[in-house]
């Protein structure tokens, strides 16, 4: 039964929001405003008050081999260009990562938590005042490292359960930007958790809601032109899973316990500024390319007026196709005989887009994701062929950086490990990563199953559901995720709900049906796993089973709350395995509460010999199900330990690899061989 609770469908809501929000990014949730707030108190730069507490990284509860390098040179923290799919010449961008100033605004009372932060500054009177700040005011300023989670040692703050805060820094605009006539200055935020209001020189520039997605403000008209320093301020609120809030936040919680972890608050991805032409510039780009060489593209202009664009497709620097078109409408053209993108051969083609005085570079890969019946079984297809998908559940947590890997090298370590074992897929579990993560998957040839970050699990499975407004916001943010990441060839599947968390299912009201239809309208090039795990009502392309430790993949047997295998859809094992092993204390998250939950692990092996024996047997069970039944792919839990979970392929600090690499490589290849035989 298909019914709709939210007053607007995902698609109609998404389209209506595009007319309300800034023209800077068609997928952004940012709202522009002209209100000038009262000055936020600051102890910096000649105010007569004390200077901020100097930055110093705090010791991590558990370090990685990359921990020590963070903070040693704050000016070189995540220096990479954050958006490889929309990049201008290096002279037109500058990282704003590094040392900022931070204040805790003490939003502990319910009155402060619920105030509209788009109008909030510390000298605004709110019923109940501030909690915890001396004299009812915010705490003193401290220097902090951006990007970081304020809960992490990298931030230099390492505070928990902070709801309201402000981040500040000065802006120095490069001389060549100021000397160039006819250019504007944009400030880009890759992700701020959860809600942010941005000011430059006390002028409000925008307000964004959603902790995983990029947004942009135009700072041009707020900048000083007389050589004075400019002040950037970002007011942030993050309630996480506080009572009364029902927001997409994944596994973050203020009360960590076993499978729910330390939250991430604040500016946790890169901030950067960019100079663009004043009259018209390329604000976004959608591109998809299929196995037949067909390229579909939309170039979005800042003026939203039809403008001539020129497209070049290049392979290893050599031009292979050109096309002239117009902006702000989809157009298509063909590249003859392209080399296809796949896990075995992840070929990428560079793209150059020119529109007037503006030019950007991007890239794409030629591949087609579809489904079809192969030898009587519904299968996922890559470039027209059944490819068995196997990889880990990947939480994306770090003991030192929480949500943010300490460095790009650290991020790549996890992906290289997955690929080296012979896995061809990763399920990004109810978290969204920086775009550089997906760029790495594009280059490595790792298929990505991308979850939507879930709302909190229901306290009562019968009655605890989001309100219509909360549901509409979840759907809006889902549309933002799809729009912002749909140009990455590695992403093959969108996941809406995980194990019923935040999933409305009362009186036959199953929103996954209309959400699935809306996602397919936004992105018809991928498959949709509407419900991974439990409470499957028949929506989407997959019948997805979760079972520990043994799999039940496309089999006639199942365990509640899973449902019987549906042969009209793709049989898939969304989670299984989870075999645990308690590491030495030096490799263990040393939180007593987390340690106390270790016995909740699905299975625990006393040593690595028995661990590898047991995982070998489980992979053998999966292979048998591939050979006998309708199993088309599986996700093994999980890449790394996370806090109180000790069932990773590697420990949380990435210092101990549990798996017998040779054995796992052989077992994984046997899965692919069995799938190939079954399909033929």
PDB file of C-alpha atoms in Angstrom, residues 193-366:
ATOM      1  CA  UNK A 193      26.979  19.819  11.659  1.00  0.00           C
ATOM      2  CA  UNK A 194      24.159  20.610  12.066  1.00  0.00           C
ATOM      3  CA  UNK A 195      22.799  24.135  11.463  1.00  0.00           C
ATOM      4  CA  UNK A 196      24.871  27.196  10.558  1.00  0.00           C
ATOM      5  CA  UNK A 197      24.422  30.932  10.045  1.00  0.00           C
ATOM      6  CA  UNK A 198      27.272  32.710   8.250  1.00  0.00           C
ATOM      7  CA  UNK A 199      28.259  36.366   8.714  1.00  0.00           C
ATOM      8  CA  UNK A 200      31.022  38.443   7.150  1.00  0.00           C
ATOM      9  CA  UNK A 201      31.723  41.784   8.836  1.00  0.00           C
ATOM     10  CA  UNK A 202      28.453  41.367  10.765  1.00  0.00           C
ATOM     11  CA  UNK A 203      26.396  41.006   7.597  1.00  0.00           C
ATOM     12  CA  UNK A 204      24.340  37.834   7.474  1.00  0.00           C
ATOM     13  CA  UNK A 205      25.045  35.927   4.264  1.00  0.00           C
ATOM     14  CA  UNK A 206      23.223  32.631   4.670  1.00  0.00           C
ATOM     15  CA  UNK A 207      21.633  29.962   6.852  1.00  0.00           C
ATOM     16  CA  UNK A 208      22.073  26.232   6.220  1.00  0.00           C
ATOM     17  CA  UNK A 209      20.440  23.172   7.790  1.00  0.00           C
ATOM     18  CA  UNK A 210      21.933  19.685   7.416  1.00  0.00           C
ATOM     19  CA  UNK A 211      25.198  18.322   8.769  1.00  0.00           C
ATOM     20  CA  UNK A 212      26.525  16.408   5.746  1.00  0.00           C
ATOM     21  CA  UNK A 213      26.208  18.693   2.737  1.00  0.00           C
ATOM     22  CA  UNK A 214      28.058  21.575   1.140  1.00  0.00           C
ATOM     23  CA  UNK A 215      26.788  25.131   0.897  1.00  0.00           C
ATOM     24  CA  UNK A 216      28.091  28.448  -0.379  1.00  0.00           C
ATOM     25  CA  UNK A 217      27.720  32.140   0.454  1.00  0.00           C
ATOM     26  CA  UNK A 218      28.602  35.138  -1.699  1.00  0.00           C
ATOM     27  CA  UNK A 219      30.746  37.450   0.449  1.00  0.00           C
ATOM     28  CA  UNK A 220      31.477  40.092  -2.203  1.00  0.00           C
ATOM     29  CA  UNK A 221      29.189  42.859  -1.003  1.00  0.00           C
ATOM     30  CA  UNK A 222      30.137  42.342   2.641  1.00  0.00           C
ATOM     31  CA  UNK A 223      33.898  42.660   2.119  1.00  0.00           C
ATOM     32  CA  UNK A 224      35.869  45.782   2.992  1.00  0.00           C
ATOM     33  CA  UNK A 225      37.733  47.383   0.119  1.00  0.00           C
ATOM     34  CA  UNK A 226      40.111  49.601   2.072  1.00  0.00           C
ATOM     35  CA  UNK A 227      42.661  47.008   3.081  1.00  0.00           C
ATOM     36  CA  UNK A 228      41.064  46.348   6.467  1.00  0.00           C
ATOM     37  CA  UNK A 229      40.749  42.811   7.718  1.00  0.00           C
ATOM     38  CA  UNK A 230      37.448  41.053   7.237  1.00  0.00           C
ATOM     39  CA  UNK A 231      35.779  38.974   9.949  1.00  0.00           C
ATOM     40  CA  UNK A 232      34.071  35.656   9.139  1.00  0.00           C
ATOM     41  CA  UNK A 233      31.689  34.304  11.812  1.00  0.00           C
ATOM     42  CA  UNK A 234      29.741  31.037  11.774  1.00  0.00           C
ATOM     43  CA  UNK A 235      27.098  30.446  14.444  1.00  0.00           C
ATOM     44  CA  UNK A 236      26.373  26.716  14.782  1.00  0.00           C
ATOM     45  CA  UNK A 237      23.719  24.682  16.557  1.00  0.00           C
ATOM     46  CA  UNK A 238      23.856  20.876  16.777  1.00  0.00           C
ATOM     47  CA  UNK A 239      21.277  19.122  18.983  1.00  0.00           C
ATOM     48  CA  UNK A 240      22.298  15.639  17.743  1.00  0.00           C
ATOM     49  CA  UNK A 241      19.803  13.265  19.372  1.00  0.00           C
ATOM     50  CA  UNK A 242      18.565  15.509  22.173  1.00  0.00           C
ATOM     51  CA  UNK A 243      14.915  14.799  23.108  1.00  0.00           C
ATOM     52  CA  UNK A 244      12.522  16.655  20.850  1.00  0.00           C
ATOM     53  CA  UNK A 245      14.893  16.663  17.875  1.00  0.00           C
ATOM     54  CA  UNK A 246      14.452  14.137  15.063  1.00  0.00           C
ATOM     55  CA  UNK A 247      17.206  14.963  12.572  1.00  0.00           C
ATOM     56  CA  UNK A 248      19.390  12.991  10.135  1.00  0.00           C
ATOM     57  CA  UNK A 249      22.509  12.294  12.189  1.00  0.00           C
ATOM     58  CA  UNK A 250      23.350   8.622  11.617  1.00  0.00           C
ATOM     59  CA  UNK A 251      25.050   6.857  14.520  1.00  0.00           C
ATOM     60  CA  UNK A 252      25.956  10.005  16.430  1.00  0.00           C
ATOM     61  CA  UNK A 253      24.633  10.167  19.981  1.00  0.00           C
ATOM     62  CA  UNK A 254      25.265  12.154  23.136  1.00  0.00           C
ATOM     63  CA  UNK A 255      25.094   8.903  25.102  1.00  0.00           C
ATOM     64  CA  UNK A 256      27.462   6.516  23.265  1.00  0.00           C
ATOM     65  CA  UNK A 257      26.689   2.824  23.703  1.00  0.00           C
ATOM     66  CA  UNK A 258      27.967  -0.075  21.601  1.00  0.00           C
ATOM     67  CA  UNK A 259      26.632   0.567  18.058  1.00  0.00           C
ATOM     68  CA  UNK A 260      26.041   4.300  18.666  1.00  0.00           C
ATOM     69  CA  UNK A 261      29.081   6.506  18.887  1.00  0.00           C
ATOM     70  CA  UNK A 262      30.630   9.830  19.865  1.00  0.00           C
ATOM     71  CA  UNK A 263      28.996  12.689  17.943  1.00  0.00           C
ATOM     72  CA  UNK A 264      30.669  15.233  15.680  1.00  0.00           C
ATOM     73  CA  UNK A 265      29.810  18.900  16.124  1.00  0.00           C
ATOM     74  CA  UNK A 266      30.873  21.990  14.218  1.00  0.00           C
ATOM     75  CA  UNK A 267      32.781  22.689  11.004  1.00  0.00           C
ATOM     76  CA  UNK A 268      33.990  19.167  10.273  1.00  0.00           C
ATOM     77  CA  UNK A 269      34.834  19.476   6.589  1.00  0.00           C
ATOM     78  CA  UNK A 270      36.912  21.966   4.632  1.00  0.00           C
ATOM     79  CA  UNK A 271      36.158  25.673   4.250  1.00  0.00           C
ATOM     80  CA  UNK A 272      37.539  27.562   1.275  1.00  0.00           C
ATOM     81  CA  UNK A 273      37.000  30.672  -0.778  1.00  0.00           C
ATOM     82  CA  UNK A 274      36.985  31.178  -4.489  1.00  0.00           C
ATOM     83  CA  UNK A 275      37.045  34.045  -6.980  1.00  0.00           C
ATOM     84  CA  UNK A 276      34.560  33.839  -9.866  1.00  0.00           C
ATOM     85  CA  UNK A 277      33.435  36.193 -12.665  1.00  0.00           C
ATOM     86  CA  UNK A 278      30.880  38.756 -11.500  1.00  0.00           C
ATOM     87  CA  UNK A 279      28.293  38.661 -14.262  1.00  0.00           C
ATOM     88  CA  UNK A 280      27.957  34.920 -14.718  1.00  0.00           C
ATOM     89  CA  UNK A 281      29.822  31.839 -13.593  1.00  0.00           C
ATOM     90  CA  UNK A 282      29.395  28.058 -13.504  1.00  0.00           C
ATOM     91  CA  UNK A 283      27.780  27.311 -10.154  1.00  0.00           C
ATOM     92  CA  UNK A 284      27.291  23.553 -10.569  1.00  0.00           C
ATOM     93  CA  UNK A 285      27.567  20.652 -12.971  1.00  0.00           C
ATOM     94  CA  UNK A 286      25.649  17.399 -13.358  1.00  0.00           C
ATOM     95  CA  UNK A 287      27.171  14.725 -15.564  1.00  0.00           C
ATOM     96  CA  UNK A 288      26.478  11.063 -16.260  1.00  0.00           C
ATOM     97  CA  UNK A 289      27.945   8.839 -18.958  1.00  0.00           C
ATOM     98  CA  UNK A 290      26.796   5.359 -19.962  1.00  0.00           C
ATOM     99  CA  UNK A 291      28.300   2.259 -21.564  1.00  0.00           C
ATOM    100  CA  UNK A 292      27.147   3.330 -25.040  1.00  0.00           C
ATOM    101  CA  UNK A 293      29.170   6.542 -24.863  1.00  0.00           C
ATOM    102  CA  UNK A 294      26.152   8.771 -24.214  1.00  0.00           C
ATOM    103  CA  UNK A 295      26.906  11.777 -22.019  1.00  0.00           C
ATOM    104  CA  UNK A 296      24.090  13.676 -20.276  1.00  0.00           C
ATOM    105  CA  UNK A 297      25.095  16.981 -18.757  1.00  0.00           C
ATOM    106  CA  UNK A 298      23.630  20.104 -17.178  1.00  0.00           C
ATOM    107  CA  UNK A 299      25.735  23.217 -16.620  1.00  0.00           C
ATOM    108  CA  UNK A 300      24.136  25.522 -14.048  1.00  0.00           C
ATOM    109  CA  UNK A 301      24.871  29.241 -14.391  1.00  0.00           C
ATOM    110  CA  UNK A 302      24.769  31.781 -11.574  1.00  0.00           C
ATOM    111  CA  UNK A 303      22.531  34.054 -13.642  1.00  0.00           C
ATOM    112  CA  UNK A 304      20.078  31.236 -14.429  1.00  0.00           C
ATOM    113  CA  UNK A 305      19.929  32.546 -17.979  1.00  0.00           C
ATOM    114  CA  UNK A 306      20.614  30.494 -21.089  1.00  0.00           C
ATOM    115  CA  UNK A 307      24.307  30.902 -21.894  1.00  0.00           C
ATOM    116  CA  UNK A 308      26.555  29.236 -24.468  1.00  0.00           C
ATOM    117  CA  UNK A 309      28.883  26.555 -23.077  1.00  0.00           C
ATOM    118  CA  UNK A 310      31.669  24.553 -24.690  1.00  0.00           C
ATOM    119  CA  UNK A 311      32.490  21.031 -23.528  1.00  0.00           C
ATOM    120  CA  UNK A 312      35.726  19.113 -24.075  1.00  0.00           C
ATOM    121  CA  UNK A 313      36.155  15.424 -23.149  1.00  0.00           C
ATOM    122  CA  UNK A 314      39.757  14.329 -22.733  1.00  0.00           C
ATOM    123  CA  UNK A 315      41.503  11.010 -22.232  1.00  0.00           C
ATOM    124  CA  UNK A 316      45.044  11.294 -20.881  1.00  0.00           C
ATOM    125  CA  UNK A 317      45.130  14.896 -22.077  1.00  0.00           C
ATOM    126  CA  UNK A 318      43.999  14.087 -25.620  1.00  0.00           C
ATOM    127  CA  UNK A 319      40.696  15.498 -26.852  1.00  0.00           C
ATOM    128  CA  UNK A 320      38.210  12.749 -27.735  1.00  0.00           C
ATOM    129  CA  UNK A 321      34.984  14.774 -28.094  1.00  0.00           C
ATOM    130  CA  UNK A 322      33.676  18.344 -28.125  1.00  0.00           C
ATOM    131  CA  UNK A 323      30.186  19.716 -27.836  1.00  0.00           C
ATOM    132  CA  UNK A 324      28.565  23.158 -27.914  1.00  0.00           C
ATOM    133  CA  UNK A 325      25.402  23.589 -25.858  1.00  0.00           C
ATOM    134  CA  UNK A 326      23.473  25.940 -23.579  1.00  0.00           C
ATOM    135  CA  UNK A 327      23.462  26.214 -19.802  1.00  0.00           C
ATOM    136  CA  UNK A 328      20.623  25.529 -17.369  1.00  0.00           C
ATOM    137  CA  UNK A 329      19.088  22.702 -19.364  1.00  0.00           C
ATOM    138  CA  UNK A 330      20.135  19.108 -19.852  1.00  0.00           C
ATOM    139  CA  UNK A 331      21.895  18.289 -23.102  1.00  0.00           C
ATOM    140  CA  UNK A 332      23.467  15.114 -24.413  1.00  0.00           C
ATOM    141  CA  UNK A 333      26.129  14.038 -26.865  1.00  0.00           C
ATOM    142  CA  UNK A 334      28.189  10.945 -27.609  1.00  0.00           C
ATOM    143  CA  UNK A 335      31.789   9.895 -27.173  1.00  0.00           C
ATOM    144  CA  UNK A 336      32.740   7.143 -29.642  1.00  0.00           C
ATOM    145  CA  UNK A 337      33.964   3.807 -28.254  1.00  0.00           C
ATOM    146  CA  UNK A 338      34.730   4.890 -24.691  1.00  0.00           C
ATOM    147  CA  UNK A 339      36.722   2.745 -22.308  1.00  0.00           C
ATOM    148  CA  UNK A 340      34.253   1.628 -19.673  1.00  0.00           C
ATOM    149  CA  UNK A 341      34.517   2.256 -15.935  1.00  0.00           C
ATOM    150  CA  UNK A 342      34.403  -0.848 -13.723  1.00  0.00           C
ATOM    151  CA  UNK A 343      36.112  -2.172 -10.578  1.00  0.00           C
ATOM    152  CA  UNK A 344      38.616  -3.991 -12.785  1.00  0.00           C
ATOM    153  CA  UNK A 345      39.263  -0.982 -15.023  1.00  0.00           C
ATOM    154  CA  UNK A 346      38.222   2.331 -13.423  1.00  0.00           C
ATOM    155  CA  UNK A 347      38.874   4.536 -16.450  1.00  0.00           C
ATOM    156  CA  UNK A 348      38.060   8.208 -15.945  1.00  0.00           C
ATOM    157  CA  UNK A 349      37.781  10.927 -18.577  1.00  0.00           C
ATOM    158  CA  UNK A 350      38.551  14.575 -17.835  1.00  0.00           C
ATOM    159  CA  UNK A 351      36.053  17.282 -18.724  1.00  0.00           C
ATOM    160  CA  UNK A 352      36.590  20.966 -19.488  1.00  0.00           C
ATOM    161  CA  UNK A 353      33.613  23.336 -19.410  1.00  0.00           C
ATOM    162  CA  UNK A 354      33.856  26.913 -20.655  1.00  0.00           C
ATOM    163  CA  UNK A 355      31.085  29.478 -20.222  1.00  0.00           C
ATOM    164  CA  UNK A 356      31.986  33.044 -21.125  1.00  0.00           C
ATOM    165  CA  UNK A 357      34.906  34.126 -18.938  1.00  0.00           C
ATOM    166  CA  UNK A 358      34.595  31.114 -16.668  1.00  0.00           C
ATOM    167  CA  UNK A 359      36.202  27.700 -17.046  1.00  0.00           C
ATOM    168  CA  UNK A 360      36.103  24.646 -14.786  1.00  0.00           C
ATOM    169  CA  UNK A 361      37.418  21.088 -14.974  1.00  0.00           C
ATOM    170  CA  UNK A 362      35.634  17.913 -13.949  1.00  0.00           C
ATOM    171  CA  UNK A 363      35.631  14.214 -14.850  1.00  0.00           C
ATOM    172  CA  UNK A 364      33.355  11.238 -15.450  1.00  0.00           C
ATOM    173  CA  UNK A 365      33.390   7.508 -16.040  1.00  0.00           C
ATOM    174  CA  UNK A 366      31.385   5.621 -18.651  1.00  0.00           C
TER     175      UNK A 366
END
